[in-house]
Coordinates of C-alpha atoms in Angstrom, one line a residue:
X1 CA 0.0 0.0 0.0
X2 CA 2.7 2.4 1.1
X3 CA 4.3 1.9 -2.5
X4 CA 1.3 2.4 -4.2
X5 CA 1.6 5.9 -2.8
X6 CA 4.6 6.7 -2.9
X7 CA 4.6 5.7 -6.4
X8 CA 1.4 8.1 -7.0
X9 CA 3.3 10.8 -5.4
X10 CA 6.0 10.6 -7.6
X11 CA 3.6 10.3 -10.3
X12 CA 1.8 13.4 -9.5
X13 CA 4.8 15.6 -8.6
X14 CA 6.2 14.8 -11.9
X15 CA 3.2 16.0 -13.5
X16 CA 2.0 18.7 -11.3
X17 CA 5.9 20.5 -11.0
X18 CA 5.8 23.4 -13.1
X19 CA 8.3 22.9 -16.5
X20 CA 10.2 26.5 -15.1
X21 CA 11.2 24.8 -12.1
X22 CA 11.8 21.8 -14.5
X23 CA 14.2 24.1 -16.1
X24 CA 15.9 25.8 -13.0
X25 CA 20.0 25.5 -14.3
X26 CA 21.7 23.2 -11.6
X27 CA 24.8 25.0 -11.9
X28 CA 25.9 28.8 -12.4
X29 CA 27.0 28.2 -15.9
X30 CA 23.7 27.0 -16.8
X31 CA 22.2 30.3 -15.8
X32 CA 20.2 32.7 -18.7
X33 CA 21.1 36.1 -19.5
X34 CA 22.7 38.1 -16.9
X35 CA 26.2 37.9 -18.3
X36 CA 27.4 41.0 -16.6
X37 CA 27.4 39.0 -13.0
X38 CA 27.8 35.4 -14.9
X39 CA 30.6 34.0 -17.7
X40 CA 34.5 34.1 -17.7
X41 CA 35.7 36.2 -15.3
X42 CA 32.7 37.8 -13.9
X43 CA 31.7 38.4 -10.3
X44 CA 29.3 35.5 -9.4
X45 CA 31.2 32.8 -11.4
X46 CA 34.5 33.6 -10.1
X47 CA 32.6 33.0 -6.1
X48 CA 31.8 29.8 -7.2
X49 CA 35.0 28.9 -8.8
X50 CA 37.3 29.8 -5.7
X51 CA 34.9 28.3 -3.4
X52 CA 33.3 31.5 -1.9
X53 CA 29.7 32.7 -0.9
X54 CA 28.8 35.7 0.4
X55 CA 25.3 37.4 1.6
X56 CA 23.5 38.8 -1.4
X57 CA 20.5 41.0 -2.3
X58 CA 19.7 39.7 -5.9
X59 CA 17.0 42.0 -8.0
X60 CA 15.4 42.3 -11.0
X61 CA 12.2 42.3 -12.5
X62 CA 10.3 38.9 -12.3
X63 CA 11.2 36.1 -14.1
X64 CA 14.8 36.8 -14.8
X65 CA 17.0 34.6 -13.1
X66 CA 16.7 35.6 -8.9
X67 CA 15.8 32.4 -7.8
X68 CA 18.0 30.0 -10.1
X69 CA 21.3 32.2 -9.8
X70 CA 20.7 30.8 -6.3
X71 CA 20.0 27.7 -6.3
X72 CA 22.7 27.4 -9.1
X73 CA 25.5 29.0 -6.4
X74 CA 24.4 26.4 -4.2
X75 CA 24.2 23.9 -6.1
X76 CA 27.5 24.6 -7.3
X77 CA 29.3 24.6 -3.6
X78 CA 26.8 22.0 -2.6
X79 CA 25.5 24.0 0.4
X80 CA 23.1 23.2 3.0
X81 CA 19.6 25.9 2.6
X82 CA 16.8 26.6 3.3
X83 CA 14.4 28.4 1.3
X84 CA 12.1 31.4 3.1
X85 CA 9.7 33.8 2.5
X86 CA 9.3 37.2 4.2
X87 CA 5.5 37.2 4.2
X88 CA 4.7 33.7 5.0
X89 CA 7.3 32.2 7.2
X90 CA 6.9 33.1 10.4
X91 CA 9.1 33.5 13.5
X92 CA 8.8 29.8 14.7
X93 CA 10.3 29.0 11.3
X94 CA 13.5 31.6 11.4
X95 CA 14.2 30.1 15.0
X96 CA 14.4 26.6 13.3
X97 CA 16.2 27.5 10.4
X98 CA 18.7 29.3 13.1
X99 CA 18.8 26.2 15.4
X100 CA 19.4 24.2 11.8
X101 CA 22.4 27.0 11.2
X102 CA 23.7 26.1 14.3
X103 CA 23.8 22.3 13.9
X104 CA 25.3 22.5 10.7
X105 CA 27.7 25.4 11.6
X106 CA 26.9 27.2 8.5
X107 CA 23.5 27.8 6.9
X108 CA 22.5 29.4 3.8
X109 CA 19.0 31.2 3.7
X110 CA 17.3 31.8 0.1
X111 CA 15.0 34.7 1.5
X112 CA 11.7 35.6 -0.8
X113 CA 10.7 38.6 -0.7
X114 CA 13.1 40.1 1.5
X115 CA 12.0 43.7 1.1
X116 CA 9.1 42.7 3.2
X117 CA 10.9 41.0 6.3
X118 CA 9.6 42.6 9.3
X119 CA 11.8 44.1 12.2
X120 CA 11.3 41.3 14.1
X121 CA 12.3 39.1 11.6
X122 CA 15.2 41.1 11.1
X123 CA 16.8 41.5 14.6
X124 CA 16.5 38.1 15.0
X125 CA 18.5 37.6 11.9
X126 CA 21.1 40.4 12.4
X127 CA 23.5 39.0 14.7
X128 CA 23.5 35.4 12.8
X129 CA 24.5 37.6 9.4
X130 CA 27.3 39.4 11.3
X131 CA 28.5 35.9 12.8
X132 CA 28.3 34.3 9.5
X133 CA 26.5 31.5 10.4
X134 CA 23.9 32.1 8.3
X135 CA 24.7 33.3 4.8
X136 CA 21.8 35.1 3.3
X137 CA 20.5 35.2 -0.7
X138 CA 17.6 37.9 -0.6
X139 CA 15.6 37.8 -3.4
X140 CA 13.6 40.9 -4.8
X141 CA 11.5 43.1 -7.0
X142 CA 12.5 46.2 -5.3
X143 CA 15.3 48.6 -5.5
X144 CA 16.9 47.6 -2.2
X145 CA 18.2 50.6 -1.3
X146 CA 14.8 52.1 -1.2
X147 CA 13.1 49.1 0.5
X148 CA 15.3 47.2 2.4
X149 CA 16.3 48.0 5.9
X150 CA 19.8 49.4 6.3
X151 CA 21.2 47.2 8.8
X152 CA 20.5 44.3 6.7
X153 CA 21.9 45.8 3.2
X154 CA 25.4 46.4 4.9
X155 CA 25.6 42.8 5.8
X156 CA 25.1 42.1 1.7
X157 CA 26.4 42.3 -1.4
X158 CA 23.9 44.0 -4.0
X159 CA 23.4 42.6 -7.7
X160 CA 21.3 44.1 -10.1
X161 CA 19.7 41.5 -12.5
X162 CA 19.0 42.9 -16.5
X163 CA 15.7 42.4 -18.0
X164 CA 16.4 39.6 -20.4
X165 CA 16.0 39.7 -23.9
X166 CA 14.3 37.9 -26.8
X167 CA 17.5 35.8 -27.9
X168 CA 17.8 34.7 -23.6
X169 CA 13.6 33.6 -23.7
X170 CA 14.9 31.7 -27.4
X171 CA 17.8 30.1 -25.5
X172 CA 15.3 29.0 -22.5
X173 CA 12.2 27.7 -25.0
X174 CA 15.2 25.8 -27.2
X175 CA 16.7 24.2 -24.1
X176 CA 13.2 22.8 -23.2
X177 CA 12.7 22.1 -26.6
X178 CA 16.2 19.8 -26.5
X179 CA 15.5 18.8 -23.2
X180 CA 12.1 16.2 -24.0
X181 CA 10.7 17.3 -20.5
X182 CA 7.6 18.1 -23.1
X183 CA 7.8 14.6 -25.1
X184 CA 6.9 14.9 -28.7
X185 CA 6.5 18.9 -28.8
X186 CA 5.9 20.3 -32.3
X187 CA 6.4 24.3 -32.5
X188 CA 7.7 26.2 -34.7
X189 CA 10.0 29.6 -35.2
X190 CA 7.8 32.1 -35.4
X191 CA 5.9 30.4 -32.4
X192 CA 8.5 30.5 -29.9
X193 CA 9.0 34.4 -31.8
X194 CA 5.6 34.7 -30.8
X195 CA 6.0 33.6 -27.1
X196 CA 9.5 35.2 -26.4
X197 CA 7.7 38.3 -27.8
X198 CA 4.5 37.9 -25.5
X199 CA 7.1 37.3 -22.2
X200 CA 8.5 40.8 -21.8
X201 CA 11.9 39.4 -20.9
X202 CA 10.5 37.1 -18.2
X203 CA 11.3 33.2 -18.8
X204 CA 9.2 31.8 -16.1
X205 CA 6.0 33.5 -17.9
X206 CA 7.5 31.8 -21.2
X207 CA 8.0 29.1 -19.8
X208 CA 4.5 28.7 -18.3
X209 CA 2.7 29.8 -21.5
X210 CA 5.0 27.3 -23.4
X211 CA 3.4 24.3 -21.0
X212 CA 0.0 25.4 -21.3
X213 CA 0.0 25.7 -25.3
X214 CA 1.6 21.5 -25.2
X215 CA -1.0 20.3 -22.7
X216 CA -4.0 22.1 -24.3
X217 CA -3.2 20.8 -28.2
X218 CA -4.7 17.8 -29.0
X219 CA -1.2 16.7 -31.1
X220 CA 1.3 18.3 -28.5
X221 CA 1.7 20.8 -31.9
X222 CA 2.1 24.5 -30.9
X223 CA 0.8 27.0 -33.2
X224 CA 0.9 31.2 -32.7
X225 CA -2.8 30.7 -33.3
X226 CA -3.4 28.8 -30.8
X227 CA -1.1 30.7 -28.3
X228 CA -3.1 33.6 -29.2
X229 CA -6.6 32.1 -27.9
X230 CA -4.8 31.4 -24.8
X231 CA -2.9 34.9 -24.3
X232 CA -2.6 37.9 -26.7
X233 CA -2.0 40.7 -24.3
X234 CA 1.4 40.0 -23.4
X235 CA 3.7 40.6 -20.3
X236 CA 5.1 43.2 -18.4
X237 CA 5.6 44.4 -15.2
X238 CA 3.1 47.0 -13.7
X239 CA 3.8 45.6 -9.9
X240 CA 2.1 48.5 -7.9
X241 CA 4.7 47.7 -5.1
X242 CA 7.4 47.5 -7.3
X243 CA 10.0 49.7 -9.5
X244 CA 9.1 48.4 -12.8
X245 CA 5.2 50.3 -12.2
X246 CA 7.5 53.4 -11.2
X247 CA 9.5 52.7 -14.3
X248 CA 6.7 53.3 -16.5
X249 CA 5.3 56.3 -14.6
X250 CA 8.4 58.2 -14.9
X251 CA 9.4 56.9 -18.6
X252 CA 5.4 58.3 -19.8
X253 CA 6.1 62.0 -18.2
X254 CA 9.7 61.8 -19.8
X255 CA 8.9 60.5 -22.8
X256 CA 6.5 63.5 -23.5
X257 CA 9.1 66.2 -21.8
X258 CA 10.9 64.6 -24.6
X259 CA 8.3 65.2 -27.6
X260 CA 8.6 61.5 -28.8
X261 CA 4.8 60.9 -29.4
X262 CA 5.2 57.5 -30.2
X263 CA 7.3 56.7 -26.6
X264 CA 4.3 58.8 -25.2
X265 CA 1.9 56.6 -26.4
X266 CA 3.1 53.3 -25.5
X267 CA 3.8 54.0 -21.7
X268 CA 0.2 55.4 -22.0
X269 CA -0.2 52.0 -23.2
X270 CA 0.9 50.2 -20.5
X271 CA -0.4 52.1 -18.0
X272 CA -3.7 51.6 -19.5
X273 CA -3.1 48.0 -19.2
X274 CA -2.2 48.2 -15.9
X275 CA -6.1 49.7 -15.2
X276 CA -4.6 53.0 -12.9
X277 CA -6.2 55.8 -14.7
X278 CA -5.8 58.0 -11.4
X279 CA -2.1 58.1 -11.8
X280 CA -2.6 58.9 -15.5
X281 CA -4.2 62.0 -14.5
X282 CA -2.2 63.1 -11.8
X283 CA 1.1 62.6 -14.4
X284 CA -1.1 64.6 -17.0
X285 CA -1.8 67.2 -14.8
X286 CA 1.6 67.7 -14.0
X287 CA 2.8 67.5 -17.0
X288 CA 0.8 70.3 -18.3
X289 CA 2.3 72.9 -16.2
X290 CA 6.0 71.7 -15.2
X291 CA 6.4 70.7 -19.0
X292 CA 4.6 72.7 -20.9
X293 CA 3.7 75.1 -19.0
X294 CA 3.4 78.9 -20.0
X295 CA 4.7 77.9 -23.9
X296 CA 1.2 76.5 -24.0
X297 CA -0.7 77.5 -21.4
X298 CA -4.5 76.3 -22.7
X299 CA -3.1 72.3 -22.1
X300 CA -3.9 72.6 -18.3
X301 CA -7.1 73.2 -19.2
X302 CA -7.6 70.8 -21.9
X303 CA -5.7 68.1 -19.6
X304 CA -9.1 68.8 -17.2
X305 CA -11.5 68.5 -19.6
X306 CA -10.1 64.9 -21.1
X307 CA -10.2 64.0 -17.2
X308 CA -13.6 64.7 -16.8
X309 CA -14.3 63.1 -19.9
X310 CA -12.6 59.7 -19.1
X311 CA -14.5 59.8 -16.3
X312 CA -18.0 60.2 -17.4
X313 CA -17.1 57.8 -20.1
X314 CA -14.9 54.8 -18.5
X315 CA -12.8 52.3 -20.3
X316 CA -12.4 51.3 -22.6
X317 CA -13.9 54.8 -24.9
X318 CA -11.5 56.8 -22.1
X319 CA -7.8 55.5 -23.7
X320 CA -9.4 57.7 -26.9
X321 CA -9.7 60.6 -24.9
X322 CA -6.0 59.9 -23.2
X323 CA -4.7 59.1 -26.7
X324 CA -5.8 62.3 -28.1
X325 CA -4.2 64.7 -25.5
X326 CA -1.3 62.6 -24.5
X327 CA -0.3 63.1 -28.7
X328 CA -1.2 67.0 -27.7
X329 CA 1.0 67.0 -25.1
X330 CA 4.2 65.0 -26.4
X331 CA 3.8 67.7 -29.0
X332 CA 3.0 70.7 -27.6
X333 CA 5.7 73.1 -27.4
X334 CA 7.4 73.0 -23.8
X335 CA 8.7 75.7 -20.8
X336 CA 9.6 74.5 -17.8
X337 CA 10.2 78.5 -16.9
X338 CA 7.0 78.9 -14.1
X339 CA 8.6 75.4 -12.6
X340 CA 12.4 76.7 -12.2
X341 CA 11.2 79.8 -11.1
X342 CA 9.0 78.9 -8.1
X343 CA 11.8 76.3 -7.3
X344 CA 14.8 79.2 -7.2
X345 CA 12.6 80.5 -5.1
X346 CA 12.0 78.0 -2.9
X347 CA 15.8 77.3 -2.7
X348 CA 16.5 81.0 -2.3
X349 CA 13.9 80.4 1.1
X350 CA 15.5 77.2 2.4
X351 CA 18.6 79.0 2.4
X352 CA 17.2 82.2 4.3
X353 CA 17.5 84.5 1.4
X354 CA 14.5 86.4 2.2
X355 CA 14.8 89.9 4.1
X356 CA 11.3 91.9 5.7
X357 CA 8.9 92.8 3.6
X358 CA 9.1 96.3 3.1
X359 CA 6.9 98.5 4.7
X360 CA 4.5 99.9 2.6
X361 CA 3.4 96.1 1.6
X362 CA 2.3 95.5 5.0
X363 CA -0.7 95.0 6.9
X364 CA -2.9 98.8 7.1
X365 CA 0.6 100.7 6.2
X366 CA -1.2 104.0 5.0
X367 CA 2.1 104.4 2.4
X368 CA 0.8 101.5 0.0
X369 CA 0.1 102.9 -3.6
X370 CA -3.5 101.3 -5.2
X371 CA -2.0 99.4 -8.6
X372 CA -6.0 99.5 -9.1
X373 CA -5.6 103.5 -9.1
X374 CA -3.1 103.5 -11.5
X375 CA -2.5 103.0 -15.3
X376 CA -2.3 99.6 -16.6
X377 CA -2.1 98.8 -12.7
X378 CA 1.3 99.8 -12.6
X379 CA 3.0 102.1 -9.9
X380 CA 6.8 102.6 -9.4
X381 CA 6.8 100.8 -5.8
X382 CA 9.2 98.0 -4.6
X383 CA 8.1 94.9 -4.1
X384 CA 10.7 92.5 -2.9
X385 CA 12.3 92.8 0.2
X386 CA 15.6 94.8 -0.1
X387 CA 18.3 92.7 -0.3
X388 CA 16.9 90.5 -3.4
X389 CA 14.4 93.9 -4.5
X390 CA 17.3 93.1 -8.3
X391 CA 16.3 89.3 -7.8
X392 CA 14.6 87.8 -11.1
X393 CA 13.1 84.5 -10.8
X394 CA 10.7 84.7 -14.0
X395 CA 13.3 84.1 -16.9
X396 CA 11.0 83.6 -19.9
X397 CA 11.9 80.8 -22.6
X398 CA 12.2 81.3 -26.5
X399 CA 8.5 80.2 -27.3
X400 CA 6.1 82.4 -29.3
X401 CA 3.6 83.0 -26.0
X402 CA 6.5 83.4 -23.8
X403 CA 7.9 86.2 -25.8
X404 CA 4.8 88.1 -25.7
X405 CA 4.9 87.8 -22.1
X406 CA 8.6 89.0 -22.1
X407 CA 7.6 91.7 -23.9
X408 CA 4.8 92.8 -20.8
X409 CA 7.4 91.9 -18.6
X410 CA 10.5 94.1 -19.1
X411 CA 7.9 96.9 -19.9
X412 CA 6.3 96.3 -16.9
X413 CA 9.2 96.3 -14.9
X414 CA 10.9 99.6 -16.5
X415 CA 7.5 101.2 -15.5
X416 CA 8.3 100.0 -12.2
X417 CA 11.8 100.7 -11.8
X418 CA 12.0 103.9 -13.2

């Protein structure tokens, strides 16, 4: 009877494993991609040739190699682990993987999710790290210096993983291909184009469309039509926790800073996808005045009006609205002089550059002169304190509106001064 079991476990575990941890490389030359950290003479593969591990923060975007550089480092100095997770472990569990440290004399922890280890967590950690008894691999999606506590990133090397490419998903979809983990699969080049295009650099999403197309064709034969029916959207990362979200926020206001339309329209894209019209907005909005500000300054309002179109109107009619004045925007002519000149401002304040304000500008001072008494509402009268009354912070920018409003300025000012 017990046989009978085992023998359905092994059954089922073989058919229930996913095919990317199938795939996981068993040793650090078998990793994908990442060949600034992996090959001849590079950082991680010289550890592992001269015997040598060290506490790590590996991250990267999803699918792109965090987990198997691990488990290829220690599988590649045979090492004793244990494999964690931030949110789900517990405490019981990092006081048995320390007692298991201790026994052993040396243990290494694969950490998940490190950015979200609590304090707790941590302390109890800290003094094992600085002992070297344990040896800790964090994995994450986060930019550890924003998200991980100090005291742990001291006590760790940090490696950035690349996004991989198209030719690293080919290399991953050929080896399973060579491999006969899927017996008797039939696909063709511009199929696996198809999927390596759809994965956005992540193999474990290629990967796991790969073994859904086999297992749903009747003839283990993979066809892009096929793949389409079962995903046609693609992959990329819009983690709301993570930088790659961020990524795209900041690449969509820069991207129409920069005029190029078409870059303009794709992060609108993907923010779309991602479903967070509010941020949309808010980028929009700001846009309108830090970017383009007084060069063209009807956008702010036609920025509002799209918003309150998109949101009597929902998706999916809204991404016309957005695609309309996001093109408007990328395309607008730009001044980012109302921006730099509330900011030297600012700075000038921070620094204590300020002085009184002079006396006939204050409260019931029987000296102010009425600007509404006086032609064009302009009266020679100071109106900076003394010691910046010369200070310019309005320095207009070589746009058609803006030189109009030079024009009003210096003859504003001479009135002024005079």
């Amino acid at each position: 009877m017990s046989n009978k079991v085992t023998y359905a476990k092994i059954l089922l575990g073989d058919v229930m494993e996913p095919l990317a941890i199938k795939m996981r490389p068993k040793k650090i030359e078998d990793v994908i991609g990442q060949h600034h950290l992996i090959g001849n003479n590079k950082v991680l593969s010289n550890m592992v040739k001269n015997n040598y591990i060290t506490s790590m923060i590996l991250y990267g975007k999803p699918g792109i190699g965090k987990t198997s550089i691990a488990y290829a480092i220690i599988n590649s100095l045979n090492k004793k682990y244990r494999m964690l997770n931030a949110v789900i472990n517990n405490k019981k569990d990092f006081d048995i993987v320390i007692e298991e440290a201790k026994m052993y004399g040396e243990l290494v922890v694969i950490m998940d999710e490190i950015h979200r280890m609590n304090k707790d967590k941590q302390d109890l950690l800290l003094p094992y790290l600085e002992s070297g008894l344990i040896i800790l691999i964090g994995l994450t999606t986060s930019n550890p210096y924003h998200s991980i506590n100090p005291a742990i990133r001291s006590r760790c090397q940090i490696f950035e993983l690349n996004p991989l490419t198209t030719d690293d998903v080919k290399i991953g979809i050929n080896r399973v291909i060579d491999s006969k983990i899927l017996d008797n699969i039939k696909i063709d080049e511009y199929s696996i184009k198809y999927i390596c295009d759809l994965s956005g650099g992540d193999l474990r999403y290629a990967y796991n469309l790969l073994e859904l197309a086999y297992y749903s064709s009747s003839n283990k034969k993979i066809t892009k039509e096929q793949i389409k029916s079962l995903e046609n959207k693609g992959n990329f990362f819009h983690d709301k926790d993570s930088d790659g979200y961020y990524d795209a926020i900041s690449a969509f206001q820069k991207s129409i800073r920069g005029s190029d339309v078409d870059a303009a329209i794709h992060y609108l894209a993907r923010l779309i996808q991602a479903g967070d019209l509010d941020i949309i907005y808010r980028r929009m909005s700001v846009i309108a005045y830090e970017d383009i500000g007084l060069a063209n300054p009807m956008m702010g309002v036609k920025v509002d009006a799209a918003i309150n179109a998109c949101e009597r109107l929902g998706l999916p009619e809204a991404q016309i609205i957005l695609s309309n004045v996001v093109i408007e925007l990328a395309l607008s002519p730009k001044s980012n002089s109302a921006y730099l000149a509330v900011s030297e401002a600012l700075n000038d304040i921070n620094k204590g550059i300020c002085g009184n304000v002079p006396k006939h500008l204050r409260t019931n001072s029987p000296n102010y002169l009425y600007a509404h008494n006086y032609e064009n509402h302009v009266v020679k009268q100071q109106y900076l304190p003394d010691n910046i009354k010369n200070k310019r912070y309005y320095k207009p920018q070589n746009n058609k509106n803006e030189k109009s409003l030079k024009q009003i300025n210096d003859k504003l000012k001479k009135i002024i001064n005079e």
